[in-house]
Tab-separated table of C-alpha atoms (C1' of nucleotides) in Angstrom:
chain	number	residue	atom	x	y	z
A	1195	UNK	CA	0.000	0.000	0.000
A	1196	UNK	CA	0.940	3.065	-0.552
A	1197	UNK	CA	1.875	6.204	1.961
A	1198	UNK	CA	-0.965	8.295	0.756
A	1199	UNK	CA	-3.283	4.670	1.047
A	1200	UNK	CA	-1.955	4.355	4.235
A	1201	UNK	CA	-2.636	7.473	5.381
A	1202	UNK	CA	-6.210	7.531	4.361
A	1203	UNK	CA	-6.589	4.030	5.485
A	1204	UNK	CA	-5.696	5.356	9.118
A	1205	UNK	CA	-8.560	8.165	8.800
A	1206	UNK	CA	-10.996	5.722	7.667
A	1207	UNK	CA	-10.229	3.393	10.606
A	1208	UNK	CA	-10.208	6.247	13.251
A	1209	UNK	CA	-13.250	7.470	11.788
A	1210	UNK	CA	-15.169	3.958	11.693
A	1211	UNK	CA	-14.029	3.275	15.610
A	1212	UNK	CA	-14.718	6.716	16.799
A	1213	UNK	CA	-17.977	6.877	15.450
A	1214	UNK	CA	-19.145	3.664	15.907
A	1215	UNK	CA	-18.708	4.306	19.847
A	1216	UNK	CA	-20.278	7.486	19.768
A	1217	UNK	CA	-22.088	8.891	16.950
A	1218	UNK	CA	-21.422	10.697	13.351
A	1219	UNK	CA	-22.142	14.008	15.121
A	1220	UNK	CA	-20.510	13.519	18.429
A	1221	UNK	CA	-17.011	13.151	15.894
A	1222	UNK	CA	-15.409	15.906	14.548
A	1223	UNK	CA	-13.198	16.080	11.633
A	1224	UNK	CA	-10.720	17.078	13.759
A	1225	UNK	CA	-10.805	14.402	16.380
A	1226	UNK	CA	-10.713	11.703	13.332
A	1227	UNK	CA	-7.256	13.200	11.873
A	1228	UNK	CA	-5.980	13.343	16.020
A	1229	UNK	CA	-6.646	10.437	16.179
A	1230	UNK	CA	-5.235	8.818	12.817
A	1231	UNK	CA	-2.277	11.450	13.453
A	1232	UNK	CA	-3.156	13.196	10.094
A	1233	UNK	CA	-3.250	17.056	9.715
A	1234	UNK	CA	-6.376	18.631	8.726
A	1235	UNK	CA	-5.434	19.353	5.127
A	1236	UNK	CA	-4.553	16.135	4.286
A	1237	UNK	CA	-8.196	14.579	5.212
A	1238	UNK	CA	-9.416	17.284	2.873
A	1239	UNK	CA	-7.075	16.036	0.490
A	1240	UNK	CA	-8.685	12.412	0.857
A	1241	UNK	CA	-12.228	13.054	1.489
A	1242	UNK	CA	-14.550	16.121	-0.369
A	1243	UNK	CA	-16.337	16.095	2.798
A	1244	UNK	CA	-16.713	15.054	5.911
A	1245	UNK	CA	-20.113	12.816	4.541
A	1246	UNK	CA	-17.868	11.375	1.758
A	1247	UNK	CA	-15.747	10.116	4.341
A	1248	UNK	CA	-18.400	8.700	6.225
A	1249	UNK	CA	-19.935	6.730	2.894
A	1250	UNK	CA	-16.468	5.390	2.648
A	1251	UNK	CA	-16.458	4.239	6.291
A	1252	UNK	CA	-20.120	2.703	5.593
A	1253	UNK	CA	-18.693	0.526	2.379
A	1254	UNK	CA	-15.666	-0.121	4.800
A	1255	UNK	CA	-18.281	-1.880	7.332
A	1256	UNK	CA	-20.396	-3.568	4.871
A	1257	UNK	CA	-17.088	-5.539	3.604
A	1258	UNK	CA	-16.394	-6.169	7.461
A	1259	UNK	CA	-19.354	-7.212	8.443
A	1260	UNK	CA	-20.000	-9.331	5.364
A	1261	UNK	CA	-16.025	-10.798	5.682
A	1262	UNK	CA	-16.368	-11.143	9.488
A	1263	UNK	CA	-19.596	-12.577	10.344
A	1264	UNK	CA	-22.215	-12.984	7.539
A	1265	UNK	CA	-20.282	-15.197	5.981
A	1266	UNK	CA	-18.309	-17.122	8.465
A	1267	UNK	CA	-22.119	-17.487	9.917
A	1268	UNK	CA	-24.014	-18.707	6.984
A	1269	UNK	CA	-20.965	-20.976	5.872
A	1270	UNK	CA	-22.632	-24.270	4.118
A	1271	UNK	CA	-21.547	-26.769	6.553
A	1272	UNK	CA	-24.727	-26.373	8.474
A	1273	UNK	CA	-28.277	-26.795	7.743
A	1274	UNK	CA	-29.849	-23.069	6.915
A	1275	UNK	CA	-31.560	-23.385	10.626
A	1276	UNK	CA	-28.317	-23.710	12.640
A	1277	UNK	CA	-26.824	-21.578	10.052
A	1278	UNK	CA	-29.126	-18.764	12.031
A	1279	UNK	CA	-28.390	-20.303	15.411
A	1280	UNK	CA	-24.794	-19.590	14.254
A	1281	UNK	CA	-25.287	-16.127	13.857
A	1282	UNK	CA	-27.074	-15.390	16.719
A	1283	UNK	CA	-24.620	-16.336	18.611
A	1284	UNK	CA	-21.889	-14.615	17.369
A	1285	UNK	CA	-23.933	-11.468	17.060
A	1286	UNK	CA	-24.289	-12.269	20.997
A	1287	UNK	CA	-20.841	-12.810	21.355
A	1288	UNK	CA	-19.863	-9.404	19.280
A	1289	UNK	CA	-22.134	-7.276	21.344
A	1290	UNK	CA	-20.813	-8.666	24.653
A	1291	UNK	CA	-17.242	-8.204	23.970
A	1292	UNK	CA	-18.156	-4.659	22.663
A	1293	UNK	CA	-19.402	-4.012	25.935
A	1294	UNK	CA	-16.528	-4.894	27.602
A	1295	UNK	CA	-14.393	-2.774	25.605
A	1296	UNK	CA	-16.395	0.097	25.507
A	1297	UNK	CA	-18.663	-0.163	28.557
A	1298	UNK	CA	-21.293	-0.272	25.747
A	1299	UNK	CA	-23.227	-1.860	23.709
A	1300	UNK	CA	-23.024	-0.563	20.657
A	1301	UNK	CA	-25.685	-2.130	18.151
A	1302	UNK	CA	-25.345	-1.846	14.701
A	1303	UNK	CA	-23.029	0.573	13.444
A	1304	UNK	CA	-24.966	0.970	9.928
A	1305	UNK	CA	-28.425	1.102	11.671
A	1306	UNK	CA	-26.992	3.653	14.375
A	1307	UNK	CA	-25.743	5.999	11.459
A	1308	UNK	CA	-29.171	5.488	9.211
A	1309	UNK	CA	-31.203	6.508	11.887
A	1310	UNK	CA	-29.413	9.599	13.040
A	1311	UNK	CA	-28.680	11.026	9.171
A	1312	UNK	CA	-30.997	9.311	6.776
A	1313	UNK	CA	-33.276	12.743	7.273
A	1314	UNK	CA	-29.988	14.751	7.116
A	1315	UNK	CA	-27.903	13.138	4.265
A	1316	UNK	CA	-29.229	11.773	1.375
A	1317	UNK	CA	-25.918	10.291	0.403
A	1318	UNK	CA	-25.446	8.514	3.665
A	1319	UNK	CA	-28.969	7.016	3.618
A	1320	UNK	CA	-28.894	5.792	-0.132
A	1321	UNK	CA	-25.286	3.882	0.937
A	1322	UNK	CA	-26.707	2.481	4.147
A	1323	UNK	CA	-29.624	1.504	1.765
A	1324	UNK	CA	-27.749	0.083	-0.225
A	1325	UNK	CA	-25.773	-1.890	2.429
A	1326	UNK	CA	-29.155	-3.229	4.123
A	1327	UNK	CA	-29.492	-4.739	0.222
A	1328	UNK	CA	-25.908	-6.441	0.487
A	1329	UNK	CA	-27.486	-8.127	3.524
A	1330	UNK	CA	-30.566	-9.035	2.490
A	1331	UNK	CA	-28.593	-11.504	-0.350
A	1332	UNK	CA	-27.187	-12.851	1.818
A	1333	UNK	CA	-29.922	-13.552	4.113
A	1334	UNK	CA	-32.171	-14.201	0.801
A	1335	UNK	CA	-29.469	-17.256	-0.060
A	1336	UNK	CA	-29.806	-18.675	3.288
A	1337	UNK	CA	-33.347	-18.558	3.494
A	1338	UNK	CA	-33.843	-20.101	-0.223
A	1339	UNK	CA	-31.846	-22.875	0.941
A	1340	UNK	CA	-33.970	-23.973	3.859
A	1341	UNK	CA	-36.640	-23.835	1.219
A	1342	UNK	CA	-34.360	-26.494	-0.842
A	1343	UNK	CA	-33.770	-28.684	2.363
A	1344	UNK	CA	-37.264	-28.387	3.351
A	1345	UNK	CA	-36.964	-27.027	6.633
A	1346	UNK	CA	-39.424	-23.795	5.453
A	1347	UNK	CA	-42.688	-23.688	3.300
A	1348	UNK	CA	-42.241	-24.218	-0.835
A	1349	UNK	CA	-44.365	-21.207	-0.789
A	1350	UNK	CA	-42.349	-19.022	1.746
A	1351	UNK	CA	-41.652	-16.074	0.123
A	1352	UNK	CA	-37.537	-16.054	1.022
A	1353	UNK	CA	-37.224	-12.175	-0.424
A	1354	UNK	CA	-39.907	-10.794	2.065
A	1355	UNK	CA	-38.341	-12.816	4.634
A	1356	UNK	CA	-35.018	-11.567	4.132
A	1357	UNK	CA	-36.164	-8.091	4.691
A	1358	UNK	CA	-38.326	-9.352	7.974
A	1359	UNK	CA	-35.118	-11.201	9.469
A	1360	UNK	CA	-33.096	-7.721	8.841
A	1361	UNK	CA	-35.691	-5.489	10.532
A	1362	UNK	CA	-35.862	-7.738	13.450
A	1363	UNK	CA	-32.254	-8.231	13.805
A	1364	UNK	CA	-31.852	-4.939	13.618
A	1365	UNK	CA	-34.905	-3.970	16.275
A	1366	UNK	CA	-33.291	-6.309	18.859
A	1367	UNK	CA	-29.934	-4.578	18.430
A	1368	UNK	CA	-31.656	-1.699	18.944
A	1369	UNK	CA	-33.435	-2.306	22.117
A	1370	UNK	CA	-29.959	-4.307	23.483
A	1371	UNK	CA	-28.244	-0.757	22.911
A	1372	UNK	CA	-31.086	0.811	24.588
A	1373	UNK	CA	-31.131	-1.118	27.703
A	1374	UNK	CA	-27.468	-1.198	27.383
A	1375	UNK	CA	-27.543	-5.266	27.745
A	1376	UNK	CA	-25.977	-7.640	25.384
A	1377	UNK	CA	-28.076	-10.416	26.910
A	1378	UNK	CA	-31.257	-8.957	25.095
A	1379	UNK	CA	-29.930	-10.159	21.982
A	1380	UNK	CA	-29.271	-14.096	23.322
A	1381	UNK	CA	-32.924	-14.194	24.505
A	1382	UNK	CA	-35.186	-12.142	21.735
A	1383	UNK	CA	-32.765	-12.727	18.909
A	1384	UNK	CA	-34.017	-17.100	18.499
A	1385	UNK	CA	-37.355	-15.680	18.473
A	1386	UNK	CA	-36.118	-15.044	14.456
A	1387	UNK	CA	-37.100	-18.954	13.642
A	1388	UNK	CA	-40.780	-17.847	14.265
A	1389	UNK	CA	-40.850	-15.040	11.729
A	1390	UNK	CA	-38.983	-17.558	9.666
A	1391	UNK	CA	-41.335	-20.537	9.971
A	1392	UNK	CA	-38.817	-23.085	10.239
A	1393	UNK	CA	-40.778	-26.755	10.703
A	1394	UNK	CA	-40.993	-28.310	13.871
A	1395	UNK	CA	-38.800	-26.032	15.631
A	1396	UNK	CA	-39.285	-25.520	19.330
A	1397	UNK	CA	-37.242	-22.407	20.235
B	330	UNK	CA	-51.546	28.014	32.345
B	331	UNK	CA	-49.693	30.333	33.820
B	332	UNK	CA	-47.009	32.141	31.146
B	333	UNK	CA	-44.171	30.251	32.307
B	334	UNK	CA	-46.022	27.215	31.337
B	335	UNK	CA	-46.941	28.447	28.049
B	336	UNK	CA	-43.493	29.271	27.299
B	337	UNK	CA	-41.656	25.971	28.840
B	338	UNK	CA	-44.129	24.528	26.333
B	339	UNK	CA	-43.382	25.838	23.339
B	340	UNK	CA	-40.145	25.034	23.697
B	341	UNK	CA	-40.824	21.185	24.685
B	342	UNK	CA	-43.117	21.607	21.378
B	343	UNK	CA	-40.540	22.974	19.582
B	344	UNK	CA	-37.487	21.230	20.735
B	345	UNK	CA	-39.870	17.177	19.708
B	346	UNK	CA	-40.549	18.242	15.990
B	347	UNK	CA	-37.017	19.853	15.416
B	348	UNK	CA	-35.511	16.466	16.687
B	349	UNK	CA	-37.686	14.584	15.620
B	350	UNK	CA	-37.589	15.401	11.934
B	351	UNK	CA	-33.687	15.866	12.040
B	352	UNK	CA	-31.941	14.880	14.952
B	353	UNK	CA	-30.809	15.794	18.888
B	354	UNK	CA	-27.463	16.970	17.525
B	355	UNK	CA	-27.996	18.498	14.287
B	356	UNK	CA	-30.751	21.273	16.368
B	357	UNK	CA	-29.115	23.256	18.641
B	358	UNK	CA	-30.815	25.636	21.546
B	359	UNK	CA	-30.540	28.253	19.798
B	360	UNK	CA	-32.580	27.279	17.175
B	361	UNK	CA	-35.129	25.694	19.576
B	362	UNK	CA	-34.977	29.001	21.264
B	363	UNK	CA	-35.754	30.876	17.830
B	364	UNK	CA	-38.508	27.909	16.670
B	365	UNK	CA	-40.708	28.825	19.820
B	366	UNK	CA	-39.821	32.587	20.129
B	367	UNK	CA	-37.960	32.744	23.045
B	368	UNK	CA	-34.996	34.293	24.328
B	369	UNK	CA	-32.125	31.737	25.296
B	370	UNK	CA	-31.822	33.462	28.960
B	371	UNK	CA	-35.731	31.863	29.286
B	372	UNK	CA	-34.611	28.617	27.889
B	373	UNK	CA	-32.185	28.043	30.761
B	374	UNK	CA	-34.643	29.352	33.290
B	375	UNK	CA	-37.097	26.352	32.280
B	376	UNK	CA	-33.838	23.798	31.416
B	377	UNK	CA	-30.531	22.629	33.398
B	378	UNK	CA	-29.422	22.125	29.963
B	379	UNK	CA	-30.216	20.726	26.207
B	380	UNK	CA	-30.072	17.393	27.781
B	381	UNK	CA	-32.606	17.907	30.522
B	382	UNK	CA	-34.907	19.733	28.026
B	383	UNK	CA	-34.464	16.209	26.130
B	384	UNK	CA	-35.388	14.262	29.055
B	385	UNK	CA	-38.887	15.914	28.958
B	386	UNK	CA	-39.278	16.003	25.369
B	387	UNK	CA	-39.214	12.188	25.961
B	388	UNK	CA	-41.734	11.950	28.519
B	389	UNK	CA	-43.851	14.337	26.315
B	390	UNK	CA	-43.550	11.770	23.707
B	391	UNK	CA	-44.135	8.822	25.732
B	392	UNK	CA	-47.426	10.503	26.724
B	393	UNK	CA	-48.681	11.643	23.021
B	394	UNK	CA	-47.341	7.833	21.691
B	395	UNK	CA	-49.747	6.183	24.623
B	396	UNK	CA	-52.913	8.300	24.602
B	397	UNK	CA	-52.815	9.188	20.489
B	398	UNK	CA	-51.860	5.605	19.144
B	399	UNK	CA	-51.257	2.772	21.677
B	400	UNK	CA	-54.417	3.281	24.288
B	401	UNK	CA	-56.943	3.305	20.881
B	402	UNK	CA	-55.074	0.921	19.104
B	403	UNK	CA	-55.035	-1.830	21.707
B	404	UNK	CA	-58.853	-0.438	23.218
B	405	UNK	CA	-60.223	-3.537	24.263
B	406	UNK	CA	-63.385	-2.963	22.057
B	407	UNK	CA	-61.655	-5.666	19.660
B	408	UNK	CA	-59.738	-8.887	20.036
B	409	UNK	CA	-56.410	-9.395	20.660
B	410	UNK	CA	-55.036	-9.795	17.329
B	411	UNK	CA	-57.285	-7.495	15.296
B	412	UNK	CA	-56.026	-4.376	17.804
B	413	UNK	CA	-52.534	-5.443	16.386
B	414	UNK	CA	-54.043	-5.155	13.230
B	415	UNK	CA	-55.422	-1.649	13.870
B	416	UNK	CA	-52.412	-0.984	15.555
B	417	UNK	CA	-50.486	-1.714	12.535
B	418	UNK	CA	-52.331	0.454	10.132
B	419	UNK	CA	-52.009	2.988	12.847
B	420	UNK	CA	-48.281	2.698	12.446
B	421	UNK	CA	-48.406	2.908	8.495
B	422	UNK	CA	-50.756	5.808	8.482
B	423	UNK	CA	-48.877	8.051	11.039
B	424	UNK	CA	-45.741	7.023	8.629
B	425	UNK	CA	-47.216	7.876	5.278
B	426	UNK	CA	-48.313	10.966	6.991
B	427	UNK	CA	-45.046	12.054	7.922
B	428	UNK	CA	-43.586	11.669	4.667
B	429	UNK	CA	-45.949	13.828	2.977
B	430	UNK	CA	-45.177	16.393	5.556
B	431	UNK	CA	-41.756	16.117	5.793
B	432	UNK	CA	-40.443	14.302	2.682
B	433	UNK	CA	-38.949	11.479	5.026
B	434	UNK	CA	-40.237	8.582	7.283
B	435	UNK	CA	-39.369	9.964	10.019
B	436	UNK	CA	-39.658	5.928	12.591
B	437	UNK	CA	-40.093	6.103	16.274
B	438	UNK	CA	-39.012	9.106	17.797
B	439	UNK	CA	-38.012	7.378	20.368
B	440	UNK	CA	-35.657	5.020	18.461
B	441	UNK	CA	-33.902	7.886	17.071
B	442	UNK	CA	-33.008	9.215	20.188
B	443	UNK	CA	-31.784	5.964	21.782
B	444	UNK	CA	-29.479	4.760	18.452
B	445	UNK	CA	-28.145	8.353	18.846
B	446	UNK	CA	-27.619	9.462	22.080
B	447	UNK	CA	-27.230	5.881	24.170
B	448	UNK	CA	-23.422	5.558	24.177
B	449	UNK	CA	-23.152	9.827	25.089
B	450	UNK	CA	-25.866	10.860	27.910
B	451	UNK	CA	-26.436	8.496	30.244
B	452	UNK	CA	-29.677	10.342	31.276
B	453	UNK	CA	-31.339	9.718	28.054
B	454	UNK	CA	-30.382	6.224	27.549
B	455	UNK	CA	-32.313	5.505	30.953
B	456	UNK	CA	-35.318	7.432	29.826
B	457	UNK	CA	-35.991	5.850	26.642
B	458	UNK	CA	-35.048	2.780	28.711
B	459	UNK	CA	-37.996	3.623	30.850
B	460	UNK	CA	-40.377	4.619	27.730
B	461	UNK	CA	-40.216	0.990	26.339
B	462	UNK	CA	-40.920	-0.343	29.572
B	463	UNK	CA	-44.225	1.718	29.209
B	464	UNK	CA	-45.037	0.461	25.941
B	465	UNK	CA	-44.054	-2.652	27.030
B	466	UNK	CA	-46.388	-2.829	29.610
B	467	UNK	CA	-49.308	-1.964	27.244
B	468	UNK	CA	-47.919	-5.189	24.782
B	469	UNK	CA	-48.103	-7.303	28.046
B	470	UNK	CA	-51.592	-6.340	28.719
B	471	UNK	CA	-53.303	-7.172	25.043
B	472	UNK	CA	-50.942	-10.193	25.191
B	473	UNK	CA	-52.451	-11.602	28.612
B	474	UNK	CA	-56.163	-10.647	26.624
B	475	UNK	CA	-55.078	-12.577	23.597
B	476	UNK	CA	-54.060	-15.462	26.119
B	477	UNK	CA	-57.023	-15.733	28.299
B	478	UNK	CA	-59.196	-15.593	24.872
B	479	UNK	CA	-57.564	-18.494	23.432
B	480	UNK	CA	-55.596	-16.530	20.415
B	481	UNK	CA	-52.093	-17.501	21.884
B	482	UNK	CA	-51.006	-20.490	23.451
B	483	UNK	CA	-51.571	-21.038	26.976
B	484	UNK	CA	-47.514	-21.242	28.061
B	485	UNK	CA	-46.963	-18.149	26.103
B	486	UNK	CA	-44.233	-16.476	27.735
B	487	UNK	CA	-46.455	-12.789	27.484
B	488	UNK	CA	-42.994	-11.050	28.989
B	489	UNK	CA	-40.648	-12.085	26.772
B	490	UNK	CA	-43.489	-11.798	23.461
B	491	UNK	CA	-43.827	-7.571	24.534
B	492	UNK	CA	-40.069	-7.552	24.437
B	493	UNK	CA	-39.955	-9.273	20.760
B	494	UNK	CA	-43.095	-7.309	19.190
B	495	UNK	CA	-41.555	-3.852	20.736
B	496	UNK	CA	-37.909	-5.179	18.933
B	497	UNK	CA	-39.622	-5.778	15.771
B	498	UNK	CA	-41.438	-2.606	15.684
B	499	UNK	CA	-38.222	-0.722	15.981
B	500	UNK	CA	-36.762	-2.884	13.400
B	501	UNK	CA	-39.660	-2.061	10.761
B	502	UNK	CA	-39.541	1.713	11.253
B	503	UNK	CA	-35.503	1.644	11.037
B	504	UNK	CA	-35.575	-0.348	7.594
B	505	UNK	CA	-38.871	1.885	6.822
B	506	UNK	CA	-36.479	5.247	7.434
B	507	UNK	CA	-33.755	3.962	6.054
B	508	UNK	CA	-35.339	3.280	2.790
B	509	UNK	CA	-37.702	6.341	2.870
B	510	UNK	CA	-40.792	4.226	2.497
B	511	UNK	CA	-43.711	4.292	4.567
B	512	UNK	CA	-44.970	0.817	2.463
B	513	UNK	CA	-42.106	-1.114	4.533
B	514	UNK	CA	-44.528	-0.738	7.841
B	515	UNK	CA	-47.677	-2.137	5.766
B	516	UNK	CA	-45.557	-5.000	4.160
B	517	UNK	CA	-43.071	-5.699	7.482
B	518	UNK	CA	-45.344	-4.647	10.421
B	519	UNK	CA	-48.171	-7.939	9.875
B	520	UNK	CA	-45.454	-10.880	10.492
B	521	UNK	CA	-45.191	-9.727	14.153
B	522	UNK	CA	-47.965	-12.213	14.267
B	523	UNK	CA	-45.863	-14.690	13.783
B	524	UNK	CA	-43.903	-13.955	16.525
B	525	UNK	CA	-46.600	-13.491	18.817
B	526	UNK	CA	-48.183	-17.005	17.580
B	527	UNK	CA	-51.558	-16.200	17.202
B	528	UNK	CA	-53.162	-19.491	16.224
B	529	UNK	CA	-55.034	-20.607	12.715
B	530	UNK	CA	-53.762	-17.159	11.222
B	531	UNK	CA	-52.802	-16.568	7.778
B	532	UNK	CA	-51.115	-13.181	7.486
C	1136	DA	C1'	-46.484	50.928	48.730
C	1137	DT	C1'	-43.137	47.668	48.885
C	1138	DT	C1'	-41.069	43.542	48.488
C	1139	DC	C1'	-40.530	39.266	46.283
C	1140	DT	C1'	-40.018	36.285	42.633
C	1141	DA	C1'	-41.066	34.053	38.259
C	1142	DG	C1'	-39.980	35.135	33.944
C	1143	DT	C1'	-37.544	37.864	30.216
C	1144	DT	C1'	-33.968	40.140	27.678
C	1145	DG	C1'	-29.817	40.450	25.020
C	1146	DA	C1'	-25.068	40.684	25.280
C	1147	DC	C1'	-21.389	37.763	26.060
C	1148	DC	C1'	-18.075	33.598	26.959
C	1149	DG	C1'	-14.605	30.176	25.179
C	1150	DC	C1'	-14.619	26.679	22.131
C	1151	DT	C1'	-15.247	23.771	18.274
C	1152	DC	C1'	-17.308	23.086	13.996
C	1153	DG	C1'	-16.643	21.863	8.742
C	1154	DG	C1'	-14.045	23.596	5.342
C	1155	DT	C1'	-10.274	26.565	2.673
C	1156	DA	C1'	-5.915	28.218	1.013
C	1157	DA	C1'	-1.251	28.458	0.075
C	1158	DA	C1'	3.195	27.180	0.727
C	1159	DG	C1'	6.246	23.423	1.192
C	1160	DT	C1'	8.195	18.413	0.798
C	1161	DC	C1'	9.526	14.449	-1.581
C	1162	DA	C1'	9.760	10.672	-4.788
C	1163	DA	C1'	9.093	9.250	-9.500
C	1164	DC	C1'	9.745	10.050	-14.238
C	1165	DC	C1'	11.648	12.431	-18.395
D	1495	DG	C1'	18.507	18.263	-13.202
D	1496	DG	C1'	14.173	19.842	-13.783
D	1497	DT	C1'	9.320	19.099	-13.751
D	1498	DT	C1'	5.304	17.016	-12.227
D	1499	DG	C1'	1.937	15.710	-9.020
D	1500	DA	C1'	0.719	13.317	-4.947
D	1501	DC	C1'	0.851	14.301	-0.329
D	1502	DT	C1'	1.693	17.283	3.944
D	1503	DT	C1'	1.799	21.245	6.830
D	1504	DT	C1'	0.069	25.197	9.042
D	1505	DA	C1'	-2.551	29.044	9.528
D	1506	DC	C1'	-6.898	30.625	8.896
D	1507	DC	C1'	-12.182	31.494	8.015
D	1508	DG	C1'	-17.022	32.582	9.489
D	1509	DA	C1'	-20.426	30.453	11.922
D	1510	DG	C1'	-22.497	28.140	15.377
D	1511	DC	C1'	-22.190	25.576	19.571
D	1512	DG	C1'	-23.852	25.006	24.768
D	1513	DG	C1'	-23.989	27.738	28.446
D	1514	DT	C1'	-23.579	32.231	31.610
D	1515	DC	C1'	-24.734	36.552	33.392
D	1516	DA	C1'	-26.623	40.788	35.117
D	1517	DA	C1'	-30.049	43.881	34.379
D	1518	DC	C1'	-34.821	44.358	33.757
D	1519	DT	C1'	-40.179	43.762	33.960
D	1520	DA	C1'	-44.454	42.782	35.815
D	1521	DG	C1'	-47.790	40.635	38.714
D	1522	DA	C1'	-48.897	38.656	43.149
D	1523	DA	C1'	-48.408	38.715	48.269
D	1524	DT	C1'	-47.726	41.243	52.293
DNA sequence: ATTCTAGTTGACCGCTCGGTAAAGTCAACC
DNA sequence: GGTTGACTTTACCGAGCGGTCAACTAGAAT
């Protein structure tokens, strides 16, 4: 990589951490190139804006999350229904060591920014749009091979679904952060098998 | 009401639809101050600061939410699972509404706030905690109904169900902000009867 | 009539905000 | 060796931030 790569690699990193743990307008520009040990014109020299950083950071996520934990999760070595147990559990697990670090739990860092700029910043919300759609394939692939196995209705319609199992995952995330308690998402997060329908599931 | 009153609340009145269609961060007090025509000296008469003025906006909110949409939504004049039905139009409605006013879906006030603020002001993070136990105590109740009439199952865990519906809910209206579109809450919103388990129900 | 106090006014504080501008550095290429 | 262009540095901008303060007004209570 090169310096100048490096360099804006460091402000997109310092910028994803900072405002992941607090919000997009709790972080200024400045803090981010403190933190990333940049000078001020340089981020300017990177980034248009301070928004066109932040879309950055969002497609920066999306690959995370995706790399991280979508796909380690939904890996085919399970049946689609522990597939989801899968993931619930490390979205458990993420939450709770976010808490430790941070004293916090933290929720979903695309979710956290859509709701405080989507009225704000068009840009933002069309990429964190965008990003829920990167999800929902994924979740869409899963779901259309339970259909396959047999462990959901031929007639489930996997594409609704998809977008049911997002809003939900997100919801609980959002009422973990709330209460500040990781646990929320170990006990209401299984309750996703219902909206799901898998067959002769008692969760 | 005496003057004071009048003018502590404007400002509350003020201070809910500024952050409510933008957000706690991006409206400052002085704009809050010039919104409900009043000097900022009066503003800190009435408020310790922005984030006690936010701590009432809440309970304002909590107040309007129960006696303009949950309390007739969940009136026991129906059963059980068609007040979730009104209830869910009740959502859409108040969400197509908002668009047309504001050009965005606009999801739970409440929500906002809490993805927001949670990990910054302690004080707000425990009010909104203490709003959804409110709401959730209104999901417990037409739960319990929908029990003792024979909609749910009889070892329904009501508790745990208010937790999950009041998750989901936040869920739809994030996705439903996120993508602008009020239709999300009439598509999403209905599977929460899935969750709930009301029995012989197509949805 | 006077005192008291709730409420109002408007100037002011230090600070940070997002963003700009211009000069300087350094390595690669011709 | 000179030129180019990516990158860095530093100083700066106007505006707005949350919050403070002291002087003022007016109505109620004594």
């Amino acid at each position: 990589m090169s310096k100048g790569q490096e360099t804006k690699q460091r402000l997109l990193d310092s910028a994803q951490e900072l405002m992941y743990s607090r919000s997009y307008s709790d972080v200024g520009v400045q803090e981010i190139c403190k933190d990333a040990k940049v000078q001020k014109g340089s981020f300017y020299h990177f980034f248009s804006s301070k928004s066109a950083l932040t879309v950055e950071v969002l497609e920066q996520l999306k690959m995370q999350m995706i790399e991280s934990i979508l796909l380690p999760a939904f890996a085919k070595d399970l049946t689609p229904s522990k597939r989801f147990e899968r993931f619930i559990e490390y979205a458990y697990q993420h939450q709770l060591h976010l808490k430790e670090e941070y004293g916090y739990v933290l929720g979903c860092p695309m979710g956290n920014i859509a709701l405080e700029m989507s009225t704000q910043d068009e840009e933002i919300r069309k990429k964190v749009e965008t990003l829920f759609e990167s999800i929902f394939y994924v979740f869409v692939d899963v779901l259309d091979d339970a259909k396959a196995a047999g462990e959901i209705d031929e007639a489930a319609n996997t594409s609704e679904l998809a977008q049911v199992c997002l809003a939900y995952g997100e919801g609980v995330l959002l009422v973990a952060k709330t209460k500040n308690d990781p646990e929320v998402v170990k006990q209401l997060l299984p309750h996703v098998s219902k909206l799901i329908g898998f067959k002769g599931l008692a969760d």
